[in-house]
Coordinates of C-alpha atoms in Angstrom, one line a residue:
M1252 CA -22.8 -78.9 62.3
T1253 CA -20.0 -77.1 60.9
R1254 CA -17.0 -75.2 62.1
M1255 CA -17.3 -71.4 61.3
S1256 CA -17.2 -68.0 62.8
P1257 CA -20.1 -66.0 64.0
S1258 CA -19.7 -63.7 61.1
E1259 CA -19.7 -66.5 58.7
A1260 CA -22.8 -67.9 60.6
L1261 CA -24.6 -64.5 59.9
V1262 CA -23.5 -64.4 56.1
E1263 CA -24.2 -68.2 55.7
T1264 CA -27.8 -67.5 56.9
M1265 CA -28.5 -64.7 54.8
V1266 CA -27.1 -66.7 51.8
A1267 CA -29.8 -69.5 52.9
N1268 CA -32.7 -66.7 52.7
G1269 CA -31.4 -65.9 49.1
V1270 CA -29.8 -62.3 50.1
T1271 CA -27.7 -61.2 47.2
R1272 CA -28.0 -57.1 48.3
I1273 CA -27.2 -55.4 51.4
F1274 CA -27.9 -51.4 51.4
G1275 CA -25.7 -49.6 53.9
I1276 CA -22.2 -47.7 54.8
M1277 CA -19.7 -49.5 56.1
G1278 CA -18.4 -49.6 59.4
S1279 CA -16.1 -51.0 61.9
A1280 CA -18.7 -52.3 64.1
F1281 CA -19.7 -55.3 61.1
M1282 CA -16.2 -55.2 59.2
D1283 CA -16.0 -58.8 59.9
A1284 CA -18.8 -59.9 58.2
M1285 CA -18.5 -57.6 55.5
D1286 CA -15.4 -58.7 54.5
I1287 CA -16.9 -62.1 53.4
F1288 CA -20.1 -60.7 51.5
E1289 CA -18.4 -60.9 48.0
P1290 CA -17.3 -64.4 48.2
A1291 CA -20.8 -65.2 49.6
G1292 CA -22.3 -63.6 46.5
I1293 CA -23.6 -60.7 48.5
S1294 CA -23.0 -57.4 47.1
M1295 CA -23.1 -54.1 49.5
V1296 CA -24.6 -51.2 47.8
S1297 CA -23.0 -48.2 49.3
V1298 CA -25.4 -45.4 49.7
V1299 CA -24.8 -41.6 51.1
H1300 CA -27.1 -41.9 54.0
E1301 CA -28.5 -44.7 56.0
Q1302 CA -32.1 -43.3 55.8
G1303 CA -31.5 -43.7 52.2
A1304 CA -30.3 -47.2 52.9
A1305 CA -33.4 -48.7 54.8
H1306 CA -35.6 -46.9 52.0
M1307 CA -33.8 -48.8 49.1
A1308 CA -34.3 -52.0 51.2
D1309 CA -38.0 -51.2 51.4
G1310 CA -38.3 -50.6 47.9
Y1311 CA -36.0 -53.6 46.9
S1312 CA -38.4 -55.9 49.2
R1313 CA -41.8 -54.4 47.6
V1314 CA -40.9 -55.1 44.0
S1315 CA -39.0 -58.5 44.5
G1316 CA -41.1 -59.6 46.9
R1317 CA -38.0 -60.8 49.0
H1318 CA -36.0 -59.7 52.0
G1319 CA -34.6 -56.3 51.8
V1320 CA -31.7 -55.7 53.9
C1321 CA -29.7 -53.1 55.3
I1322 CA -27.0 -52.3 57.7
G1323 CA -24.8 -49.4 59.3
Q1324 CA -22.2 -48.5 61.9
N1325 CA -23.6 -48.9 65.6
G1326 CA -25.0 -46.0 67.2
P1327 CA -25.5 -42.8 64.6
G1328 CA -25.5 -45.0 61.3
I1329 CA -28.6 -47.1 63.1
S1330 CA -30.6 -44.2 64.3
N1331 CA -30.5 -42.8 61.2
C1332 CA -32.5 -45.5 59.9
V1333 CA -35.4 -45.2 62.0
T1334 CA -37.6 -43.1 59.9
A1335 CA -37.1 -45.5 56.7
I1336 CA -38.0 -48.4 59.1
A1337 CA -41.3 -46.6 60.0
A1338 CA -42.3 -46.6 56.6
A1339 CA -41.7 -49.9 55.7
Y1340 CA -43.7 -51.1 58.7
W1341 CA -46.8 -49.1 57.3
A1342 CA -46.1 -50.5 53.6
H1343 CA -45.9 -54.4 55.3
S1344 CA -42.2 -54.8 53.7
P1345 CA -40.2 -57.7 54.7
V1346 CA -37.0 -55.5 55.6
V1347 CA -34.4 -57.0 58.1
I1348 CA -32.5 -54.4 59.7
I1349 CA -29.1 -55.7 61.0
T1350 CA -28.2 -53.1 63.7
P1351 CA -24.5 -53.7 65.1
E1352 CA -24.2 -52.2 68.5
A1353 CA -21.5 -51.5 71.2
G1354 CA -19.5 -54.0 72.7
T1355 CA -20.6 -55.9 75.8
M1356 CA -17.6 -55.1 77.6
G1357 CA -18.5 -51.3 77.2
T1358 CA -22.3 -51.3 77.6
G1359 CA -23.5 -49.0 80.0
L1360 CA -20.3 -46.9 80.5
G1361 CA -21.2 -44.4 77.8
G1362 CA -18.7 -45.2 75.3
F1363 CA -18.0 -44.1 71.5
Q1364 CA -21.2 -44.5 69.5
E1365 CA -22.9 -46.5 72.4
A1366 CA -27.1 -46.2 72.1
N1367 CA -29.7 -48.4 73.3
Q1368 CA -30.6 -49.5 69.9
L1369 CA -33.9 -52.1 70.7
P1370 CA -36.4 -49.3 72.0
M1371 CA -35.8 -47.2 69.1
F1372 CA -37.4 -49.7 66.7
Q1373 CA -39.7 -51.3 69.3
E1374 CA -42.5 -49.7 67.5
F1375 CA -41.7 -50.5 63.9
T1376 CA -40.6 -53.7 63.8
K1377 CA -42.6 -57.2 63.9
Y1378 CA -39.9 -59.1 65.5
Q1379 CA -36.4 -57.9 67.7
G1380 CA -33.8 -60.6 67.5
H1381 CA -31.0 -59.9 70.0
V1382 CA -28.0 -62.1 69.7
N1383 CA -27.0 -62.5 73.1
N1384 CA -24.5 -65.3 72.7
P1385 CA -22.3 -65.7 69.6
K1386 CA -23.5 -69.3 69.2
R1387 CA -27.2 -68.3 68.8
M1388 CA -26.0 -66.0 65.7
A1389 CA -27.5 -68.3 63.0
E1390 CA -30.5 -69.3 65.2
I1391 CA -31.6 -65.6 66.1
T1392 CA -30.7 -64.3 62.4
G1393 CA -32.8 -67.0 60.7
R1394 CA -35.9 -66.1 63.1
C1395 CA -35.6 -62.4 62.0
F1396 CA -35.6 -63.4 58.2
E1397 CA -38.6 -65.8 59.0
R1398 CA -40.5 -63.6 60.8
A1399 CA -40.3 -60.4 58.3
I1400 CA -42.0 -62.7 55.8
S1401 CA -44.4 -64.6 57.8
E1402 CA -45.4 -61.1 59.9
M1403 CA -45.1 -59.1 57.0
G1404 CA -42.9 -56.1 58.1
P1405 CA -39.6 -55.2 58.9
T1406 CA -37.4 -57.1 62.0
Q1407 CA -34.3 -56.1 63.5
L1408 CA -31.2 -58.2 64.1
N1409 CA -29.1 -56.7 66.8
I1410 CA -25.7 -58.0 67.2
P1411 CA -23.3 -56.8 70.0
R1412 CA -20.0 -56.1 67.8
D1413 CA -17.7 -58.3 69.7
Y1414 CA -20.0 -61.1 68.9
F1415 CA -18.7 -61.2 65.5
Y1416 CA -15.7 -62.9 66.2
G1417 CA -14.7 -66.6 67.2
E1418 CA -15.4 -70.0 66.7
L1419 CA -18.3 -72.2 67.0
D1420 CA -20.3 -75.4 65.8
V1421 CA -23.1 -74.1 63.6
E1422 CA -26.0 -75.4 61.9
I1423 CA -27.7 -73.3 59.1
P1424 CA -31.2 -73.1 59.3
Q1425 CA -33.1 -73.4 56.2
P1426 CA -36.2 -71.2 55.4
R1427 CA -39.6 -72.5 55.9
A1428 CA -42.4 -71.4 53.2
L1429 CA -45.3 -70.2 54.7
D1430 CA -48.5 -71.6 53.2
R1431 CA -51.2 -69.1 53.9
G1432 CA -54.6 -70.3 53.4
P1433 CA -57.9 -68.5 52.3
G1434 CA -59.4 -68.2 55.7
G1435 CA -62.0 -70.2 57.7
A1436 CA -64.8 -72.1 56.0
K1437 CA -67.5 -70.3 58.3
S1438 CA -66.6 -66.7 57.3
L1439 CA -65.9 -67.5 53.5
S1440 CA -69.2 -69.0 53.3
E1441 CA -70.9 -66.0 55.2
A1442 CA -69.3 -63.6 52.7
A1443 CA -70.2 -65.6 49.8
E1444 CA -73.7 -65.4 50.9
L1445 CA -73.6 -61.4 51.2
L1446 CA -72.1 -61.7 47.7
V1447 CA -75.0 -64.0 46.1
N1448 CA -77.3 -61.4 47.3
A1449 CA -75.9 -58.2 46.6
K1450 CA -77.2 -55.9 44.2
F1451 CA -74.4 -53.6 43.8
P1452 CA -71.1 -55.0 45.2
V1453 CA -67.9 -53.3 45.0
I1454 CA -64.3 -54.6 45.7
I1455 CA -61.7 -52.7 47.3
S1456 CA -58.6 -54.2 46.2
G1457 CA -55.8 -53.4 48.7
G1458 CA -51.7 -54.0 49.0
G1459 CA -52.7 -57.6 50.2
V1460 CA -53.7 -58.3 46.8
V1461 CA -50.4 -57.2 45.4
M1462 CA -48.1 -58.8 48.0
G1463 CA -50.1 -61.9 47.6
D1464 CA -49.9 -61.7 43.8
G1465 CA -53.8 -62.0 43.7
V1466 CA -54.5 -59.6 41.0
D1467 CA -55.8 -62.3 38.5
E1468 CA -57.8 -63.8 41.3
C1469 CA -59.2 -60.5 42.2
K1470 CA -60.2 -59.7 38.5
A1471 CA -61.9 -63.0 38.0
L1472 CA -63.9 -62.4 41.0
A1473 CA -65.0 -59.0 39.9
E1474 CA -65.7 -60.1 36.4
R1475 CA -68.1 -63.2 37.8
L1476 CA -69.8 -60.5 40.0
G1477 CA -69.6 -57.3 37.2
A1478 CA -68.4 -55.3 40.3
P1479 CA -66.7 -52.0 40.1
V1480 CA -63.0 -52.3 41.6
V1481 CA -61.4 -49.3 43.3
N1482 CA -58.0 -49.4 44.5
S1483 CA -57.1 -48.9 48.3
Y1484 CA -55.2 -45.5 49.1
L1485 CA -51.5 -45.5 47.5
H1486 CA -52.3 -49.1 46.0
N1487 CA -52.7 -47.7 42.4
D1488 CA -51.2 -51.1 40.9
S1489 CA -53.5 -53.4 42.7
F1490 CA -55.9 -53.6 39.8
P1491 CA -55.0 -53.0 36.1
A1492 CA -56.2 -49.4 34.9
S1493 CA -57.1 -50.8 31.5
H1494 CA -59.6 -53.1 32.8
P1495 CA -63.4 -51.8 32.1
L1496 CA -64.1 -52.8 35.6
W1497 CA -61.2 -50.4 37.2
C1498 CA -62.6 -47.3 38.7
G1499 CA -59.3 -45.6 40.5
P1500 CA -58.1 -45.2 44.0
L1501 CA -60.0 -43.9 47.1
G1502 CA -58.6 -41.8 49.6
Y1503 CA -56.9 -38.5 49.6
Q1504 CA -56.9 -36.9 45.8
G1505 CA -58.2 -40.2 44.4
S1506 CA -60.8 -40.8 42.1
K1507 CA -64.2 -39.5 41.7
A1508 CA -65.6 -42.3 40.0
G1509 CA -64.5 -44.6 42.5
M1510 CA -66.0 -42.9 45.2
K1511 CA -69.2 -42.3 43.6
L1512 CA -69.4 -46.0 42.8
I1513 CA -68.7 -47.3 46.3
S1514 CA -71.2 -45.0 47.5
K1515 CA -74.1 -46.9 45.6
A1516 CA -72.6 -50.3 47.1
D1517 CA -75.0 -52.6 49.4
V1518 CA -71.9 -55.1 49.8
V1519 CA -68.2 -54.1 49.6
L1520 CA -65.7 -56.5 49.8
A1521 CA -62.2 -55.2 51.1
L1522 CA -59.9 -57.6 49.8
G1523 CA -56.2 -57.5 51.3
T1524 CA -57.0 -54.3 53.1
R1525 CA -56.9 -52.5 56.5
L1526 CA -59.0 -49.8 55.4
G1527 CA -56.9 -47.2 57.0
P1528 CA -58.7 -43.7 58.0
F1529 CA -56.8 -41.7 55.5
G1530 CA -58.0 -43.7 52.5
T1531 CA -61.8 -43.6 53.2
L1532 CA -61.9 -40.3 54.3
P1533 CA -64.3 -37.7 52.7
Q1534 CA -62.8 -36.2 49.5
Y1535 CA -63.9 -33.6 47.1
G1536 CA -66.7 -32.8 49.6
M1537 CA -68.0 -36.0 49.2
E1538 CA -68.8 -38.6 52.1
Y1539 CA -68.6 -41.5 49.8
W1540 CA -68.3 -44.4 52.4
P1541 CA -71.7 -46.1 52.2
E1542 CA -72.7 -46.2 55.5
D1543 CA -75.4 -48.7 55.3
A1544 CA -73.5 -51.2 53.2
Q1545 CA -72.4 -54.8 54.4
I1546 CA -68.7 -54.8 54.3
I1547 CA -66.5 -57.9 54.1
Q1548 CA -63.2 -57.6 55.3
V1549 CA -60.4 -59.7 54.1
D1550 CA -56.5 -59.2 55.7
A1551 CA -53.9 -61.9 56.5
D1552 CA -53.7 -60.0 60.1
H1553 CA -56.8 -61.0 62.4
K1554 CA -56.0 -57.6 64.2
M1555 CA -56.8 -55.5 61.2
L1556 CA -60.4 -56.8 60.8
G1557 CA -62.8 -54.4 62.0
L1558 CA -60.4 -52.3 63.5
V1559 CA -61.1 -49.1 61.2
K1560 CA -64.6 -49.9 60.1
K1561 CA -67.4 -51.7 61.3
I1562 CA -67.6 -55.0 59.1
S1563 CA -70.3 -57.6 58.5
V1564 CA -67.8 -60.7 58.0
G1565 CA -64.1 -60.7 58.7
I1566 CA -61.6 -63.2 56.9
C1567 CA -58.2 -63.9 58.5
G1568 CA -56.8 -65.3 55.3
D1569 CA -54.7 -64.4 51.9
A1570 CA -56.1 -62.2 49.4
K1571 CA -55.2 -64.3 46.6
A1572 CA -56.4 -67.6 48.3
A1573 CA -59.6 -65.8 49.6
A1574 CA -60.7 -64.5 46.4
A1575 CA -60.4 -67.9 44.6
A1576 CA -62.3 -69.2 47.6
L1577 CA -65.0 -67.0 46.9
L1578 CA -65.1 -67.4 43.5
S1579 CA -65.5 -70.9 43.8
R1580 CA -68.3 -70.7 46.1
I1581 CA -70.5 -68.2 43.9
D1582 CA -69.7 -69.2 40.5
D1583 CA -72.1 -71.6 39.5
K1584 CA -74.8 -69.7 41.5
S1585 CA -77.7 -67.2 40.5
L1586 CA -76.6 -64.0 41.7
A1587 CA -78.8 -61.2 42.5
C1588 CA -76.4 -58.7 40.5
D1589 CA -76.4 -60.6 37.5
A1590 CA -79.6 -59.2 36.4
S1591 CA -78.3 -55.7 36.7
K1592 CA -74.7 -56.7 35.6
A1593 CA -75.1 -54.7 32.0
Q1594 CA -76.4 -51.7 33.5
R1595 CA -74.1 -51.6 36.2
A1596 CA -71.3 -51.8 33.4
K1597 CA -72.9 -48.8 31.9
V1598 CA -72.9 -46.8 34.9
I1599 CA -69.3 -47.5 35.5
E1600 CA -68.3 -46.4 31.8
Q1601 CA -70.3 -43.2 32.5
E1602 CA -68.7 -42.4 35.8
K1603 CA -65.0 -43.0 34.8
E1604 CA -65.8 -40.8 31.4
A1605 CA -67.0 -37.9 33.4
W1606 CA -63.9 -38.2 35.7
E1607 CA -61.5 -38.1 33.2
R1608 CA -63.3 -35.1 31.5
E1609 CA -62.9 -33.5 34.6
L1610 CA -59.3 -34.1 35.0
D1611 CA -58.6 -33.1 31.3
E1612 CA -60.6 -29.6 32.0
W1613 CA -59.2 -29.5 35.5
R1614 CA -55.9 -27.4 34.4
H1615 CA -55.4 -25.1 37.5
E1616 CA -56.8 -25.2 41.1
K1617 CA -59.6 -22.9 41.9
D1618 CA -59.3 -21.5 45.2
D1619 CA -58.7 -17.5 45.4
F1620 CA -55.1 -18.1 46.8
S1621 CA -54.2 -20.5 43.6
L1622 CA -55.9 -17.9 41.4
K1623 CA -53.4 -15.2 42.6
M1624 CA -50.5 -17.3 42.2
I1625 CA -51.4 -18.1 38.6
A1626 CA -51.8 -14.5 37.8
E1627 CA -48.4 -13.5 39.6
A1628 CA -46.6 -16.3 37.9
E1629 CA -44.0 -16.4 35.3
D1630 CA -44.8 -17.2 31.7
K1631 CA -42.6 -20.6 32.1
L1632 CA -44.3 -21.7 35.4
L1633 CA -46.5 -24.9 34.8
S1634 CA -49.7 -25.7 36.3
P1635 CA -48.8 -28.9 38.6
R1636 CA -52.4 -30.9 37.2
Q1637 CA -51.2 -30.3 33.2
V1638 CA -47.9 -31.4 34.1
L1639 CA -49.4 -34.6 35.9
R1640 CA -51.4 -35.4 32.8
E1641 CA -48.6 -35.0 30.3
L1642 CA -46.4 -37.4 32.6
E1643 CA -49.1 -39.7 33.0
K1644 CA -49.5 -40.1 29.2
A1645 CA -45.8 -40.6 28.7
M1646 CA -45.6 -43.5 31.3
P1647 CA -44.6 -46.7 29.7
A1648 CA -46.9 -49.5 30.5
D1649 CA -44.4 -51.1 32.5
V1650 CA -43.2 -48.2 34.7
M1651 CA -42.6 -48.3 38.3
V1652 CA -43.4 -45.0 40.3
S1653 CA -42.5 -43.8 43.6
T1654 CA -44.3 -40.9 45.2
D1655 CA -43.3 -38.5 48.1
I1656 CA -45.4 -36.7 50.6
G1657 CA -45.4 -33.0 49.0
N1658 CA -48.5 -31.3 48.0
I1659 CA -48.2 -32.1 43.9
C1660 CA -46.8 -35.5 44.7
S1661 CA -50.1 -36.2 46.7
V1662 CA -52.4 -34.5 44.1
S1663 CA -50.7 -37.2 41.2
N1664 CA -52.7 -40.1 43.1
S1665 CA -55.6 -38.7 40.5
Y1666 CA -53.4 -39.1 37.9
L1667 CA -51.4 -42.5 38.3
R1668 CA -52.4 -45.8 36.4
F1669 CA -50.9 -49.0 36.3
E1670 CA -51.0 -52.4 34.4
R1671 CA -49.1 -54.9 36.6
P1672 CA -48.5 -54.9 40.3
R1673 CA -45.4 -54.2 42.5
S1674 CA -45.2 -50.6 40.6
M1675 CA -46.3 -48.0 42.8
F1676 CA -44.7 -47.4 45.9
A1677 CA -45.3 -44.8 48.6
A1678 CA -44.7 -43.9 52.5
M1679 CA -48.3 -44.9 53.3
S1680 CA -49.3 -43.6 56.9
F1681 CA -45.8 -42.7 58.2
G1682 CA -46.1 -40.2 55.4
N1683 CA -42.2 -39.2 55.7
C1684 CA -40.5 -36.7 53.4
G1685 CA -37.3 -38.0 51.2
Y1686 CA -39.2 -41.1 50.9
A1687 CA -39.1 -41.5 47.0
F1688 CA -36.1 -41.2 45.6
P1689 CA -34.1 -43.7 47.4
T1690 CA -36.9 -45.9 47.6
I1691 CA -37.2 -46.2 43.7
I1692 CA -33.3 -46.9 43.5
G1693 CA -34.2 -50.1 45.6
A1694 CA -37.0 -50.9 43.5
K1695 CA -34.9 -50.5 40.3
L1696 CA -32.2 -52.8 41.5
A1697 CA -34.6 -55.2 41.9
A1698 CA -35.9 -54.8 38.6
M1699 CA -33.3 -53.3 36.0
D1700 CA -35.3 -54.3 32.8
R1701 CA -38.2 -52.0 34.4
P1702 CA -38.6 -48.0 34.0
A1703 CA -38.2 -46.4 37.4
V1704 CA -39.5 -42.8 38.2
S1705 CA -40.0 -41.1 41.5
Y1706 CA -42.0 -37.8 42.0
V1707 CA -40.5 -35.5 44.7
G1708 CA -41.3 -32.0 45.8
D1709 CA -38.4 -29.5 46.0
G1710 CA -38.3 -29.5 49.6
A1711 CA -38.2 -33.4 50.0
W1712 CA -35.7 -33.4 47.2
G1713 CA -33.6 -31.4 49.4
M1714 CA -33.8 -34.3 51.9
S1715 CA -32.7 -37.0 49.3
M1716 CA -30.8 -35.6 46.2
G1717 CA -27.4 -36.7 47.6
E1718 CA -28.7 -40.4 46.6
T1719 CA -28.0 -39.2 43.2
M1720 CA -24.3 -40.3 43.9
T1721 CA -25.6 -43.3 44.7
C1722 CA -27.1 -44.0 41.5
V1723 CA -24.0 -42.6 39.4
R1724 CA -21.4 -44.5 41.7
E1725 CA -23.3 -47.8 41.9
G1726 CA -24.8 -47.9 38.3
I1727 CA -28.2 -47.9 39.4
P1728 CA -30.0 -45.8 36.7
V1729 CA -33.6 -44.0 37.6
T1730 CA -35.5 -40.9 36.6
S1731 CA -36.6 -38.3 39.2
V1732 CA -39.0 -36.0 38.5
V1733 CA -38.8 -32.7 40.8
F1734 CA -41.7 -30.5 41.2
N1735 CA -40.1 -27.1 41.9
N1736 CA -42.5 -24.8 43.4
M1737 CA -40.5 -22.9 45.5
Q1738 CA -42.2 -24.1 48.9
W1739 CA -43.2 -26.5 51.3
G1740 CA -46.7 -26.7 49.7
A1741 CA -48.6 -29.3 51.9
E1742 CA -48.3 -27.3 55.0
K1743 CA -48.4 -23.9 53.4
K1744 CA -51.7 -24.6 52.4
N1745 CA -52.7 -24.6 56.1
Q1746 CA -51.1 -21.1 56.6
V1747 CA -53.5 -20.0 53.4
D1748 CA -56.6 -21.3 55.0
F1749 CA -56.1 -20.5 58.6
Y1750 CA -53.5 -18.1 59.3
G1751 CA -54.3 -15.1 57.4
R1752 CA -51.4 -16.1 54.8
R1753 CA -48.6 -15.2 57.2
F1754 CA -46.3 -17.6 55.6
V1755 CA -43.5 -18.8 58.1
A1756 CA -40.7 -20.9 57.1
G1757 CA -42.7 -22.2 53.9
D1758 CA -41.0 -20.5 51.2
L1759 CA -37.7 -22.2 49.4
K1760 CA -35.1 -20.2 47.6
N1761 CA -33.8 -23.1 45.5
Q1762 CA -30.6 -23.6 43.4
S1763 CA -30.7 -25.2 40.3
F1764 CA -31.6 -28.9 40.9
A1765 CA -30.7 -29.9 37.2
G1766 CA -27.3 -28.2 37.9
I1767 CA -26.8 -30.0 40.9
A1768 CA -27.8 -33.0 39.4
R1769 CA -25.2 -32.6 36.7
A1770 CA -22.3 -31.7 39.2
M1771 CA -23.2 -34.9 40.7
G1772 CA -22.6 -37.0 37.4
A1773 CA -26.3 -37.1 36.3
E1774 CA -28.1 -35.7 33.8
G1775 CA -30.1 -32.5 34.6
V1776 CA -32.8 -31.2 32.8
V1777 CA -35.0 -28.3 33.6
V1778 CA -38.5 -28.2 32.0
D1779 CA -40.4 -25.0 31.7
N1780 CA -42.5 -25.4 28.7
L1781 CA -45.7 -27.6 28.6
E1782 CA -45.3 -29.1 25.5
D1783 CA -41.8 -30.6 26.5
V1784 CA -42.9 -32.4 29.6
G1785 CA -43.9 -35.6 28.0
P1786 CA -40.9 -35.9 25.5
A1787 CA -38.5 -34.8 28.4
L1788 CA -39.7 -38.1 30.4
T1789 CA -39.5 -40.2 27.2
R1790 CA -36.0 -39.1 26.6
A1791 CA -35.1 -39.5 30.4
I1792 CA -36.3 -43.1 30.5
D1793 CA -34.5 -43.8 27.2
A1794 CA -31.4 -42.6 28.7
Q1795 CA -32.1 -44.8 31.9
M1796 CA -33.1 -48.3 30.0
N1797 CA -30.6 -47.8 27.0
D1798 CA -27.6 -46.0 28.2
G1799 CA -27.5 -46.6 31.9
K1800 CA -28.0 -43.0 32.9
T1801 CA -29.9 -41.2 35.7
T1802 CA -31.6 -38.0 35.0
I1803 CA -33.1 -35.6 37.0
L1804 CA -36.3 -33.5 35.4
E1805 CA -36.7 -30.2 37.2
I1806 CA -40.3 -29.1 36.5
M1807 CA -40.8 -25.5 37.2
C1808 CA -44.2 -25.2 38.8
T1809 CA -46.6 -22.6 39.8
R1810 CA -47.4 -22.3 43.5
E1811 CA -51.0 -23.3 43.2
L1812 CA -51.9 -25.5 45.7
G1813 CA -54.3 -28.5 45.9
D1814 CA -56.5 -29.3 48.7
P1815 CA -55.1 -30.0 52.2
F1816 CA -54.2 -33.7 53.3
R1817 CA -54.8 -33.1 56.7
R1818 CA -57.0 -31.3 58.9
D1819 CA -57.2 -33.4 62.3
A1820 CA -55.9 -30.7 65.1
L1821 CA -56.4 -27.3 63.0
S1822 CA -59.0 -24.7 63.7
K1823 CA -59.4 -21.1 63.5
P1824 CA -56.8 -19.5 65.7
V1825 CA -57.9 -17.6 68.9
R1826 CA -55.3 -15.3 70.3
H1827 CA -55.8 -14.0 74.1
L1828 CA -52.6 -11.8 74.4
N1829 CA -53.0 -8.0 73.2
K1830 CA -49.5 -8.6 71.2
Y1831 CA -51.1 -11.1 69.4
K1832 CA -54.5 -10.3 68.7
N1833 CA -53.8 -8.9 64.9
Y1834 CA -52.7 -12.5 64.3
T1835 CA -56.3 -14.3 64.1

């Protein structure tokens, strides 16, 4: 036991958990603890907006595999973080949000910046720790950090602002490493039996493979089976794109090759994925999910097993350990798929080649609205698909890319390929705008030796571009590609298809984003020639890696629109009142 203040207990517990960065905006609510961050070896990354702070903590944790930590002033500073914590929740990121709250003597009186902060995050946290006595500061802080890792998601540490002060005797809890196993012997044996008898096995490599550092184990299992490997939705970094068995991502704007191959499967091994609905829905007019296949699902959270898709075997275990255990059970056996291994490899190669040819030839969207927009476009407006292909070609092998939720960013799913894990970051099921840019800032800070690029539409850029000042002020160089097509494209597509092309609130008249970037102290470049796209990205990454400069690439795009990403509540409108009957 050591004599210290509650602030010191908080900081020492964070140090014990390896915390060296905290993202946020300074506030009186936690100033006593903030005062000793620096001598404890913790740097405070000062952001423009608290939502950005929580996104940065998310990106930092997803690259480092460690905790991401964010903090803000009680009340409005904390409420600003809710959206970003929700995104971290669906990304399974071990983010700890520290939420100082109003002092205990003023609670319930409607005082300045008072808010009930626990319900705000109840739906989006794995654990909520409320410090109900200063003597429990270290205990509850330690539990929040432990649960973030063990439960694979955000936790909240709620501290009344008057509980940072005083004296107490404290023992700092030390973190315990969680040893996750491969799953139960019975379920592993049942899964191995299905794989032994599979004639056309397919592996879905999910986010659990990335988080568990299990890419090599997934690769070894795939090679033994000769099984095509598809990425789960928005986890394009879960299997190396240069590998002959890689077939690209499933889900919205994913790989036709991957979809066609999984449709042939008699056994699907879903490794480290919850099989979320957005990643298995029909695409390109294809009902590709193999309804008659036997499904083996591996997930560290037992509640995910069989939740979305009917499964034959559920394995509650670590993706890396489960893949290794399955390989050991089948490695020396005669597999039903061995005889067709060479033929299957040929089919994989053919499907991938056909998809690459289609992408090369798919220069514009083909619906009549897009064709009209292309015809009316100025000479210097670029096709999004052509731009995405050029960006893909110019990407360094070790690049990290974050994507926002807009129309062009979503289409990029067809073009983003990676060689190593912890390289692709998206808002996952929460799908919030303004995600990509602050997240890549946090990712960069966790891996300063890697190029960091964000893809952002012009609408979402308006929400997040202020963090350019964070990059410049804090010396965190990144590159952001802003697709300027002067519209909220993802939702506008629904007005095209359902509402008679009556465009309400969908068009954007943008100022020069490159000019704004320069005013903030970053580099700003307008790209309006296709042949300049790749070289512009290369120069921006060179400036990032060698000169420590942030560059905003403003790509001037046509208004053509890719397929909509959701239609779950839309149908052709029916109008009953006479004054609306022309609007059908």
